[in-house]
């Protein structure tokens, strides 16, 4: 309208409105840029939290596996102790005088 001189009566009013629209546009661009920065920060934080959660799950899984391995080793050690005690118990039974007497009686 200003370029074609269609609004000669109120050039100043039209210019004020055009300038106001330009100011609002600049304000909108600034606000959009700020929100974009905030969204990028939120996205980075979300990715960080996701990585932390994945790491925590992995650590729990490894801890569980280690506990299972330790428990299996403990079970093997326990079984070895039981066998050792059984052998010791048998040795004590065999070497006791009563056991030797019973063996001798059974031989005759």
N, CA, C and O atoms as a Tinker XYZ file with bonds, in Angstrom:
   432  protein
     1  N      0.819000   -1.192000    0.000000    73     2
     2  CA     0.000000    0.000000    0.000000    64     1     3
     3  C      0.864000    1.258000    0.000000    63     2     4     5
     4  O      0.556000    2.232000   -0.686000    81     3
     5  N      1.943000    1.228000    0.771000    73     3     6
     6  CA     2.816000    2.402000    0.831000    64     5     7
     7  C      3.561000    2.612000   -0.489000    63     6     8     9
     8  O      3.751000    3.749000   -0.921000    81     7
     9  N      3.973000    1.544000   -1.112000    73     7    10
    10  CA     4.726000    1.667000   -2.355000    64     9    11
    11  C      3.851000    2.167000   -3.497000    63    10    12    13
    12  O      4.352000    2.834000   -4.403000    81    11
    13  N      2.587000    1.869000   -3.477000    73    11    14
    14  CA     1.681000    2.277000   -4.554000    64    13    15
    15  C      0.917000    3.558000   -4.215000    63    14    16    17
    16  O      0.042000    3.978000   -4.973000    81    15
    17  N      1.242000    4.172000   -3.091000    73    15    18
    18  CA     0.581000    5.401000   -2.634000    64    17    19
    19  C     -0.936000    5.251000   -2.537000    63    18    20    21
    20  O     -1.662000    6.186000   -2.873000    81    19
    21  N     -1.405000    4.156000   -2.107000    73    19    22
    22  CA    -2.841000    3.935000   -1.961000    64    21    23
    23  C     -3.368000    4.494000   -0.640000    63    22    24    25
    24  O     -4.565000    4.747000   -0.505000    81    23
    25  N     -2.493000    4.684000    0.314000    73    23    26
    26  CA    -2.959000    5.133000    1.615000    64    25    27
    27  C     -2.244000    6.428000    2.016000    63    26    28    29
    28  O     -1.652000    6.499000    3.093000    81    27
    29  N     -2.294000    7.406000    1.193000    73    27    30
    30  CA    -1.599000    8.666000    1.424000    64    29    31
    31  C     -2.114000    9.395000    2.650000    63    30    32    33
    32  O     -1.359000   10.133000    3.283000    81    31
    33  N     -3.354000    9.213000    2.996000    73    31    34
    34  CA    -3.930000    9.924000    4.131000    64    33    35
    35  C     -3.295000    9.494000    5.449000    63    34    36    37
    36  O     -3.077000   10.311000    6.343000    81    35
    37  N     -3.007000    8.220000    5.553000    73    35    38
    38  CA    -2.539000    7.718000    6.857000    64    37    39
    39  C     -1.224000    6.969000    6.705000    63    38    40    41
    40  O     -1.078000    5.857000    7.213000    81    39
    41  N     -0.264000    7.573000    6.004000    73    39    42
    42  CA     1.045000    6.932000    5.830000    64    41    43
    43  C      1.700000    6.619000    7.169000    63    42    44    45
    44  O      2.287000    5.552000    7.345000    81    43
    45  N      1.598000    7.536000    8.092000    73    43    46
    46  CA     2.234000    7.346000    9.394000    64    45    47
    47  C      1.585000    6.196000   10.155000    63    46    48    49
    48  O      2.291000    5.426000   10.806000    81    47
    49  N      0.290000    6.059000   10.096000    73    47    50
    50  CA    -0.426000    4.992000   10.785000    64    49    51
    51  C     -0.036000    3.633000   10.212000    63    50    52    53
    52  O      0.205000    2.678000   10.950000    81    51
    53  N      0.022000    3.563000    8.892000    73    51    54
    54  CA     0.409000    2.312000    8.237000    64    53    55
    55  C      1.855000    1.981000    8.586000    63    54    56    57
    56  O      2.172000    0.823000    8.858000    81    55
    57  N      2.739000    2.979000    8.582000    73    55    58
    58  CA     4.150000    2.749000    8.922000    64    57    59
    59  C      4.288000    2.273000   10.369000    63    58    60    61
    60  O      5.100000    1.395000   10.661000    81    59
    61  N      3.511000    2.842000   11.255000    73    59    62
    62  CA     3.545000    2.420000   12.657000    64    61    63
    63  C      3.106000    0.959000   12.778000    63    62    64    65
    64  O      3.709000    0.181000   13.516000    81    63
    65  N      2.056000    0.599000   12.051000    73    63    66
    66  CA     1.583000   -0.791000   12.103000    64    65    67
    67  C      2.601000   -1.742000   11.486000    63    66    68    69
    68  O      2.812000   -2.839000   12.002000    81    67
    69  N      3.233000   -1.336000   10.391000    73    67    70
    70  CA     4.267000   -2.179000    9.754000    64    69    71
    71  C      5.438000   -2.345000   10.707000    63    70    72    73
    72  O      5.961000   -3.447000   10.873000    81    71
    73  N      5.855000   -1.230000   11.344000    73    71    74
    74  CA     6.956000   -1.306000   12.308000    64    73    75
    75  C      6.580000   -2.176000   13.511000    63    74    76    77
    76  O      7.405000   -2.940000   14.011000    81    75
    77  N      5.332000   -2.057000   13.972000    73    75    78
    78  CA     4.875000   -2.879000   15.096000    64    77    79
    79  C      4.900000   -4.361000   14.726000    63    78    80    81
    80  O      5.300000   -5.208000   15.524000    81    79
    81  N      4.466000   -4.653000   13.506000    73    79    82
    82  CA     4.508000   -6.048000   13.038000    64    81    83
    83  C      5.961000   -6.524000   12.961000    63    82    84    85
    84  O      6.262000   -7.652000   13.350000    81    83
    85  N      6.853000   -5.683000   12.467000    73    83    86
    86  CA     8.278000   -6.039000   12.400000    64    85    87
    87  C      8.862000   -6.285000   13.783000    63    86    88    89
    88  O      9.632000   -7.224000   13.986000    81    87
    89  N      8.486000   -5.426000   14.736000    73    87    90
    90  CA     8.955000   -5.613000   16.121000    64    89    91
    91  C      8.439000   -6.921000   16.709000    63    90    92    93
    92  O      9.180000   -7.667000   17.350000    81    91
    93  N      7.154000   -7.183000   16.478000    73    91    94
    94  CA     6.577000   -8.444000   16.974000    64    93    95
    95  C      7.267000   -9.649000   16.330000    63    94    96    97
    96  O      7.498000  -10.665000   16.986000    81    95
    97  N      7.592000   -9.526000   15.040000    73    95    98
    98  CA     8.286000  -10.609000   14.338000    64    97    99
    99  C      9.663000  -10.845000   14.960000    63    98   100   101
   100  O     10.060000  -11.986000   15.194000    81    99
   101  N     10.384000   -9.758000   15.223000    73    99   102
   102  CA    11.709000   -9.885000   15.845000    64   101   103
   103  C     11.600000  -10.511000   17.234000    63   102   104   105
   104  O     12.411000  -11.362000   17.599000    81   103
   105  N     10.591000  -10.088000   18.014000    73   103   106
   106  CA    10.369000  -10.659000   19.341000    64   105   107
   107  C     10.044000  -12.147000   19.241000    63   106   108   109
   108  O     10.531000  -12.952000   20.035000    81   107
   109  N      9.219000  -12.504000   18.263000    73   107   110
   110  CA     8.876000  -13.901000   18.037000    64   109   111
   111  C     10.113000  -14.718000   17.667000    63   110   112   113
   112  O     10.284000  -15.837000   18.151000    81   111
   113  N     10.966000  -14.174000   16.822000    73   111   114
   114  CA    12.196000  -14.871000   16.422000    64   113   115
   115  C     13.110000  -15.088000   17.628000    63   114   116   117
   116  O     13.702000  -16.156000   17.780000    81   115
   117  N     13.221000  -14.062000   18.490000    73   115   118
   118  CA    14.065000  -14.180000   19.690000    64   117   119
   119  C     13.499000  -15.247000   20.630000    63   118   120   121
   120  O     14.239000  -16.096000   21.127000    81   119
   121  N     12.198000  -15.201000   20.871000    73   119   122
   122  CA    11.561000  -16.183000   21.753000    64   121   123
   123  C     11.690000  -17.603000   21.187000    63   122   124   125
   124  O     11.919000  -18.560000   21.927000    81   123
   125  N     11.541000  -17.718000   19.877000    73   123   126
   126  CA    11.683000  -19.026000   19.230000    64   125   127
   127  C     13.101000  -19.554000   19.398000    63   126   128   129
   128  O     13.292000  -20.743000   19.652000    81   127
   129  N     14.085000  -18.691000   19.261000    73   127   130
   130  CA    15.490000  -19.095000   19.437000    64   129   131
   131  C     15.745000  -19.548000   20.878000    63   130   132   133
   132  O     16.440000  -20.539000   21.108000    81   131
   133  N     15.181000  -18.820000   21.843000    73   131   134
   134  CA    15.339000  -19.218000   23.246000    64   133   135
   135  C     14.712000  -20.584000   23.501000    63   134   136   137
   136  O     15.303000  -21.439000   24.160000    81   135
   137  N     13.505000  -20.774000   22.969000    73   135   138
   138  CA    12.823000  -22.057000   23.174000    64   137   139
   139  C     13.563000  -23.193000   22.476000    63   138   140   141
   140  O     13.588000  -24.319000   22.973000    81   139
   141  N     14.163000  -22.898000   21.327000    73   139   142
   142  CA    14.951000  -23.904000   20.626000    64   141   143
   143  C     16.145000  -24.326000   21.475000    63   142   144   145
   144  O     16.469000  -25.511000   21.552000    81   143
   145  N     16.802000  -23.351000   22.114000    73   143   146
   146  CA    17.926000  -23.667000   22.999000    64   145   147
   147  C     17.478000  -24.525000   24.178000    63   146   148   149
   148  O     18.154000  -25.481000   24.557000    81   147
   149  N     16.321000  -24.167000   24.757000    73   147   150
   150  CA    15.788000  -24.948000   25.881000    64   149   151
   151  C     15.457000  -26.370000   25.429000    63   150   152   153
   152  O     15.758000  -27.333000   26.135000    81   151
   153  N     14.842000  -26.501000   24.262000    73   151   154
   154  CA    14.504000  -27.833000   23.751000    64   153   155
   155  C     15.751000  -28.659000   23.478000    63   154   156   157
   156  O     15.765000  -29.864000   23.728000    81   155
   157  N     16.799000  -28.020000   22.966000    73   155   158
   158  CA    18.057000  -28.740000   22.743000    64   157   159
   159  C     18.646000  -29.206000   24.067000    63   158   160   161
   160  O     19.155000  -30.323000   24.167000    81   159
   161  N     18.577000  -28.343000   25.094000    73   159   162
   162  CA    19.067000  -28.730000   26.416000    64   161   163
   163  C     18.259000  -29.888000   26.992000    63   162   164   165
   164  O     18.819000  -30.820000   27.568000    81   163
   165  N     16.938000  -29.822000   26.833000    73   163   166
   166  CA    16.077000  -30.890000   27.332000    64   165   167
   167  C     16.381000  -32.198000   26.600000    63   166   168   169
   168  O     16.418000  -33.265000   27.212000    81   167
   169  N     16.592000  -32.109000   25.308000    73   167   170
   170  CA    16.914000  -33.317000   24.523000    64   169   171
   171  C     18.239000  -33.909000   24.990000    63   170   172   173
   172  O     18.351000  -35.123000   25.159000    81   171
   173  N     19.253000  -33.049000   25.201000    73   171   174
   174  CA    20.547000  -33.534000   25.678000    64   173   175
   175  C     20.413000  -34.172000   27.057000    63   174   176   177
   176  O     21.031000  -35.202000   27.329000    81   175
   177  N     19.604000  -33.561000   27.930000    73   175   178
   178  CA    19.381000  -34.122000   29.256000    64   177   179
   179  C     18.667000  -35.466000   29.168000    63   178   180   181
   180  O     19.003000  -36.401000   29.895000    81   179
   181  N     17.689000  -35.561000   28.286000    73   179   182
   182  CA    16.971000  -36.826000   28.098000    64   181   183
   183  C     17.926000  -37.913000   27.596000    63   182   184   185
   184  O     17.879000  -39.048000   28.071000    81   183
   185  N     18.782000  -37.570000   26.650000    73   183   186
   186  CA    19.745000  -38.547000   26.142000    64   185   187
   187  C     20.708000  -38.973000   27.248000    63   186   188   189
   188  O     21.041000  -40.152000   27.368000    81   187
   189  N     21.152000  -38.009000   28.056000    73   187   190
   190  CA    22.048000  -38.328000   29.170000    64   189   191
   191  C     21.367000  -39.273000   30.153000    63   190   192   193
   192  O     21.954000  -40.270000   30.575000    81   191
   193  N     20.117000  -38.952000   30.516000    73   191   194
   194  CA    19.369000  -39.822000   31.431000    64   193   195
   195  C     19.174000  -41.215000   30.848000    63   194   196   197
   196  O     19.242000  -42.209000   31.572000    81   195
   197  N     18.934000  -41.290000   29.559000    73   195   198
   198  CA    18.764000  -42.583000   28.907000    64   197   199
   199  C     20.050000  -43.402000   28.978000    63   198   200   201
   200  O     20.019000  -44.601000   29.253000    81   199
   201  N     21.174000  -42.745000   28.729000    73   199   202
   202  CA    22.467000  -43.433000   28.808000    64   201   203
   203  C     22.738000  -43.887000   30.243000    63   202   204   205
   204  O     23.232000  -44.992000   30.468000    81   203
   205  N     22.411000  -43.029000   31.212000    73   203   206
   206  CA    22.603000  -43.398000   32.618000    64   205   207
   207  C     21.731000  -44.590000   32.995000    63   206   208   209
   208  O     22.174000  -45.493000   33.705000    81   207
   209  N     20.495000  -44.587000   32.519000    73   207   210
   210  CA    19.592000  -45.700000   32.810000    64   209   211
   211  C     20.103000  -46.990000   32.170000    63   210   212   213
   212  O     20.057000  -48.051000   32.793000    81   211
   213  N     20.588000  -46.905000   30.932000    73   211   214
   214  CA    21.152000  -48.083000   30.275000    64   213   215
   215  C     22.370000  -48.593000   31.037000    63   214   216   217
   216  O     22.542000  -49.800000   31.206000    81   215
   217  N     23.217000  -47.669000   31.499000    73   215   218
   218  CA    24.413000  -48.051000   32.245000    64   217   219
   219  C     24.042000  -48.710000   33.572000    63   218   220   221
   220  O     24.670000  -49.685000   33.985000    81   219
   221  N     23.019000  -48.174000   34.234000    73   219   222
   222  CA    22.557000  -48.753000   35.496000    64   221   223
   223  C     22.027000  -50.169000   35.282000    63   222   224   225
   224  O     22.328000  -51.071000   36.064000    81   223
   225  N     21.248000  -50.363000   34.238000    73   223   226
   226  CA    20.729000  -51.700000   33.929000    64   225   227
   227  C     21.878000  -52.654000   33.642000    63   226   228   229
   228  O     21.863000  -53.794000   34.105000    81   227
   229  N     22.872000  -52.206000   32.887000    73   227   230
   230  CA    24.019000  -53.043000   32.558000    64   229   231
   231  C     24.783000  -53.404000   33.826000    63   230   232   233
   232  O     25.187000  -54.554000   34.001000    81   231
   233  N     24.986000  -52.424000   34.715000    73   231   234
   234  CA    25.699000  -52.694000   35.965000    64   233   235
   235  C     24.951000  -53.706000   36.826000    63   234   236   237
   236  O     25.568000  -54.588000   37.422000    81   235
   237  N     23.632000  -53.586000   36.896000    73   235   238
   238  CA    22.848000  -54.567000   37.656000    64   237   239
   239  C     22.975000  -55.958000   37.044000    63   238   240   241
   240  O     23.068000  -56.954000   37.761000    81   239
   241  N     22.980000  -56.018000   35.722000    73   239   242
   242  CA    23.111000  -57.306000   35.047000    64   241   243
   243  C     24.485000  -57.922000   35.342000    63   242   244   245
   244  O     24.587000  -59.113000   35.636000    81   243
   245  N     25.532000  -57.104000   35.261000    73   243   246
   246  CA    26.884000  -57.602000   35.542000    64   245   247
   247  C     26.999000  -58.023000   37.002000    63   246   248   249
   248  O     27.597000  -59.053000   37.311000    81   247
   249  N     26.429000  -57.226000   37.893000    73   247   250
   250  CA    26.468000  -57.561000   39.310000    64   249   251
   251  C     25.769000  -58.890000   39.569000    63   250   252   253
   252  O     26.256000  -59.714000   40.344000    81   251
   253  N     24.641000  -59.094000   38.928000    73   251   254
   254  CA    23.915000  -60.352000   39.078000    64   253   255
   255  C     24.752000  -61.515000   38.574000    63   254   256   257
   256  O     24.825000  -62.558000   39.222000    81   255
   257  N     25.387000  -61.337000   37.411000    73   255   258
   258  CA    26.231000  -62.397000   36.872000    64   257   259
   259  C     27.404000  -62.695000   37.796000    63   258   260   261
   260  O     27.758000  -63.855000   38.004000    81   259
   261  N     28.001000  -61.655000   38.343000    73   259   262
   262  CA    29.111000  -61.864000   39.268000    64   261   263
   263  C     28.652000  -62.599000   40.516000    63   262   264   265
   264  O     29.349000  -63.485000   41.012000    81   263
   265  N     27.474000  -62.231000   41.029000    73   263   266
   266  CA    26.948000  -62.919000   42.210000    64   265   267
   267  C     26.671000  -64.382000   41.904000    63   266   268   269
   268  O     26.923000  -65.249000   42.741000    81   267
   269  N     26.157000  -64.663000   40.722000    73   267   270
   270  CA    25.900000  -66.054000   40.335000    64   269   271
   271  C     27.217000  -66.820000   40.267000    63   270   272   273
   272  O     27.305000  -67.949000   40.751000    81   271
   273  N     28.253000  -66.202000   39.660000    73   271   274
   274  CA    29.549000  -66.869000   39.572000    64   273   275
   275  C     30.124000  -67.103000   40.958000    63   274   276   277
   276  O     30.682000  -68.165000   41.233000    81   275
   277  N     29.986000  -66.097000   41.843000    73   275   278
   278  CA    30.480000  -66.250000   43.207000    64   277   279
   279  C     29.695000  -67.358000   43.907000    63   278   280   281
   280  O     30.279000  -68.190000   44.601000    81   279
   281  N     28.390000  -67.372000   43.730000    73   279   282
   282  CA    27.574000  -68.412000   44.359000    64   281   283
   283  C     27.936000  -69.786000   43.824000    63   282   284   285
   284  O     27.982000  -70.752000   44.586000    81   283
   285  N     28.196000  -69.893000   42.509000    73   283   286
   286  CA    28.602000  -71.182000   41.954000    64   285   287
   287  C     29.940000  -71.609000   42.533000    63   286   288   289
   288  O     30.135000  -72.781000   42.856000    81   287
   289  N     30.875000  -70.654000   42.666000    73   287   290
   290  CA    32.161000  -70.985000   43.276000    64   289   291
   291  C     31.958000  -71.404000   44.723000    63   290   292   293
   292  O     32.587000  -72.347000   45.203000    81   291
   293  N     31.074000  -70.696000   45.412000    73   291   294
   294  CA    30.782000  -71.063000   46.795000    64   293   295
   295  C     30.178000  -72.455000   46.869000    63   294   296   297
   296  O     30.503000  -73.227000   47.771000    81   295
   297  N     29.301000  -72.780000   45.927000    73   295   298
   298  CA    28.701000  -74.115000   45.919000    64   297   299
   299  C     29.770000  -75.175000   45.670000    63   298   300   301
   300  O     29.758000  -76.228000   46.308000    81   299
   301  N     30.690000  -74.906000   44.750000    73   299   302
   302  CA    31.766000  -75.867000   44.492000    64   301   303
   303  C     32.617000  -76.018000   45.741000    63   302   304   305
   304  O     32.974000  -77.135000   46.118000    81   303
   305  N     32.942000  -74.913000   46.383000    73   303   306
   306  CA    33.727000  -74.973000   47.620000    64   305   307
   307  C     32.972000  -75.742000   48.700000    63   306   308   309
   308  O     33.558000  -76.535000   49.437000    81   307
   309  N     31.671000  -75.498000   48.784000    73   307   310
   310  CA    30.857000  -76.206000   49.773000    64   309   311
   311  C     30.837000  -77.707000   49.491000    63   310   312   313
   312  O     30.971000  -78.524000   50.402000    81   311
   313  N     30.670000  -78.053000   48.227000    73   311   314
   314  CA    30.671000  -79.471000   47.863000    64   313   315
   315  C     32.031000  -80.100000   48.179000    63   314   316   317
   316  O     32.098000  -81.229000   48.667000    81   315
   317  N     33.106000  -79.372000   47.902000    73   315   318
   318  CA    34.444000  -79.884000   48.219000    64   317   319
   319  C     34.614000  -80.068000   49.722000    63   318   320   321
   320  O     35.202000  -81.055000   50.165000    81   319
   321  N     34.101000  -79.119000   50.512000    73   319   322
   322  CA    34.185000  -79.255000   51.969000    64   321   323
   323  C     33.382000  -80.456000   52.460000    63   322   324   325
   324  O     33.823000  -81.183000   53.350000    81   323
   325  N     32.205000  -80.659000   51.878000    73   323   326
   326  CA    31.374000  -81.808000   52.265000    64   325   327
   327  C     32.109000  -83.104000   51.952000    63   326   328   329
   328  O     32.155000  -84.013000   52.781000    81   327
   329  N     32.685000  -83.189000   50.756000    73   327   330
   330  CA    33.430000  -84.399000   50.385000    64   329   331
   331  C     34.616000  -84.613000   51.319000    63   330   332   333
   332  O     34.884000  -85.730000   51.759000    81   331
   333  N     35.321000  -83.522000   51.613000    73   331   334
   334  CA    36.474000  -83.622000   52.509000    64   333   335
   335  C     36.035000  -84.081000   53.895000    63   334   336   337
   336  O     36.703000  -84.913000   54.508000    81   335
   337  N     34.920000  -83.550000   54.397000    73   335   338
   338  CA    34.418000  -83.954000   55.708000    64   337   339
   339  C     33.931000  -85.398000   55.689000    63   338   340   341
   340  O     34.101000  -86.131000   56.664000    81   339
   341  N     33.320000  -85.807000   54.564000    73   339   342
   342  CA    32.879000  -87.201000   54.462000    64   341   343
   343  C     34.083000  -88.138000   54.494000    63   342   344   345
   344  O     34.063000  -89.176000   55.156000    81   343
   345  N     35.127000  -87.754000   53.770000    73   343   346
   346  CA    36.340000  -88.583000   53.769000    64   345   347
   347  C     36.952000  -88.607000   55.166000    63   346   348   349
   348  O     37.387000  -89.655000   55.644000    81   347
   349  N     36.983000  -87.443000   55.815000    73   347   350
   350  CA    37.527000  -87.390000   57.182000    64   349   351
   351  C     36.689000  -88.247000   58.122000    63   350   352   353
   352  O     37.237000  -88.969000   58.954000    81   351
   353  N     35.376000  -88.175000   57.998000    73   351   354
   354  CA    34.492000  -88.953000   58.848000    64   353   355
   355  C     34.707000  -90.450000   58.621000    63   354   356   357
   356  O     34.758000  -91.239000   59.564000    81   355
   357  N     34.831000  -90.819000   57.331000    73   355   358
   358  CA    35.098000  -92.232000   57.022000    64   357   359
   359  C     36.436000  -92.674000   57.586000    63   358   360   361
   360  O     36.561000  -93.776000   58.121000    81   359
   361  N     37.446000  -91.801000   57.464000    73   359   362
   362  CA    38.771000  -92.137000   57.989000    64   361   363
   363  C     38.717000  -92.344000   59.498000    63   362   364   365
   364  O     39.318000  -93.277000   60.032000    81   363
   365  N     37.980000  -91.448000   60.186000    73   363   366
   366  CA    37.844000  -91.576000   61.642000    64   365   367
   367  C     37.114000  -92.864000   61.981000    63   366   368   369
   368  O     37.497000  -93.563000   62.919000    81   367
   369  N     36.079000  -93.184000   61.240000    73   367   370
   370  CA    35.328000  -94.415000   61.509000    64   369   371
   371  C     36.204000  -95.640000   61.267000    63   370   372   373
   372  O     36.186000  -96.594000   62.044000    81   371
   373  N     36.966000  -95.600000   60.186000    73   371   374
   374  CA    37.774000  -96.773000   59.847000    64   373   375
   375  C     38.913000  -96.965000   60.836000    63   374   376   377
   376  O     39.233000  -98.098000   61.195000    81   375
   377  N     39.530000  -95.876000   61.281000    73   375   378
   378  CA    40.689000  -95.994000   62.170000    64   377   379
   379  C     40.325000  -96.110000   63.639000    63   378   380   381
   380  O     41.211000  -96.272000   64.477000    81   379
   381  N     39.056000  -96.032000   63.968000    73   379   382
   382  CA    38.694000  -96.186000   65.386000    64   381   383
   383  C     38.860000  -97.656000   65.783000    63   382   384   385
   384  O     38.695000  -98.545000   64.948000    81   383
   385  N     39.184000  -97.913000   67.046000    73   383   386
   386  CA    39.405000  -99.307000   67.486000    64   385   387
   387  C     38.176000 -100.186000   67.275000    63   386   388   389
   388  O     38.304000 -101.353000   66.905000    81   387
   389  N     36.997000  -99.638000   67.505000    73   387   390
   390  CA    35.792000 -100.435000   67.331000    64   389   391
   391  C     35.629000 -100.819000   65.872000    63   390   392   393
   392  O     35.266000 -101.953000   65.558000    81   391
   393  N     35.904000  -99.848000   64.955000    73   391   394
   394  CA    35.784000 -100.131000   63.532000    64   393   395
   395  C     36.810000 -101.179000   63.125000    63   394   396   397
   396  O     36.497000 -102.083000   62.351000    81   395
   397  N     38.031000 -101.069000   63.639000    73   395   398
   398  CA    39.040000 -102.052000   63.305000    64   397   399
   399  C     38.646000 -103.455000   63.822000    63   398   400   401
   400  O     38.881000 -104.464000   63.156000    81   399
   401  N     38.046000 -103.489000   65.015000    73   399   402
   402  CA    37.574000 -104.758000   65.573000    64   401   403
   403  C     36.479000 -105.355000   64.698000    63   402   404   405
   404  O     36.480000 -106.555000   64.424000    81   403
   405  N     35.536000 -104.506000   64.258000    73   403   406
   406  CA    34.471000 -104.984000   63.399000    64   405   407
   407  C     35.022000 -105.528000   62.079000    63   406   408   409
   408  O     34.566000 -106.561000   61.588000    81   407
   409  N     36.006000 -104.826000   61.509000    73   407   410
   410  CA    36.621000 -105.282000   60.264000    64   409   411
   411  C     37.286000 -106.639000   60.485000    63   410   412   413
   412  O     37.152000 -107.555000   59.674000    81   411
   413  N     38.007000 -106.744000   61.606000    73   411   414
   414  CA    38.692000 -108.006000   61.911000    64   413   415
   415  C     37.682000 -109.131000   62.116000    63   414   416   417
   416  O     37.926000 -110.251000   61.667000    81   415
   417  N     36.567000 -108.872000   62.774000    73   415   418
   418  CA    35.550000 -109.876000   63.007000    64   417   419
   419  C     34.952000 -110.326000   61.677000    63   418   420   421
   420  O     34.717000 -111.513000   61.448000    81   419
   421  N     34.714000 -109.351000   60.815000    73   419   422
   422  CA    34.122000 -109.670000   59.528000    64   421   423
   423  C     35.072000 -110.478000   58.644000    63   422   424   425
   424  O     34.625000 -111.235000   57.782000    81   423
   425  N     36.378000 -110.321000   58.856000    73   423   426
   426  CA    37.321000 -111.061000   58.043000    64   425   427
   427  C     37.324000 -112.553000   58.398000    63   426   428   429
   428  O     37.567000 -113.404000   57.542000    81   427
   429  N     37.050000 -112.857000   59.671000    73   427   430
   430  CA    37.052000 -114.251000   60.127000    64   429   431
   431  C     35.732000 -114.829000   59.905000    63   430   432
   432  O     35.509000 -115.998000   60.217000    81   431
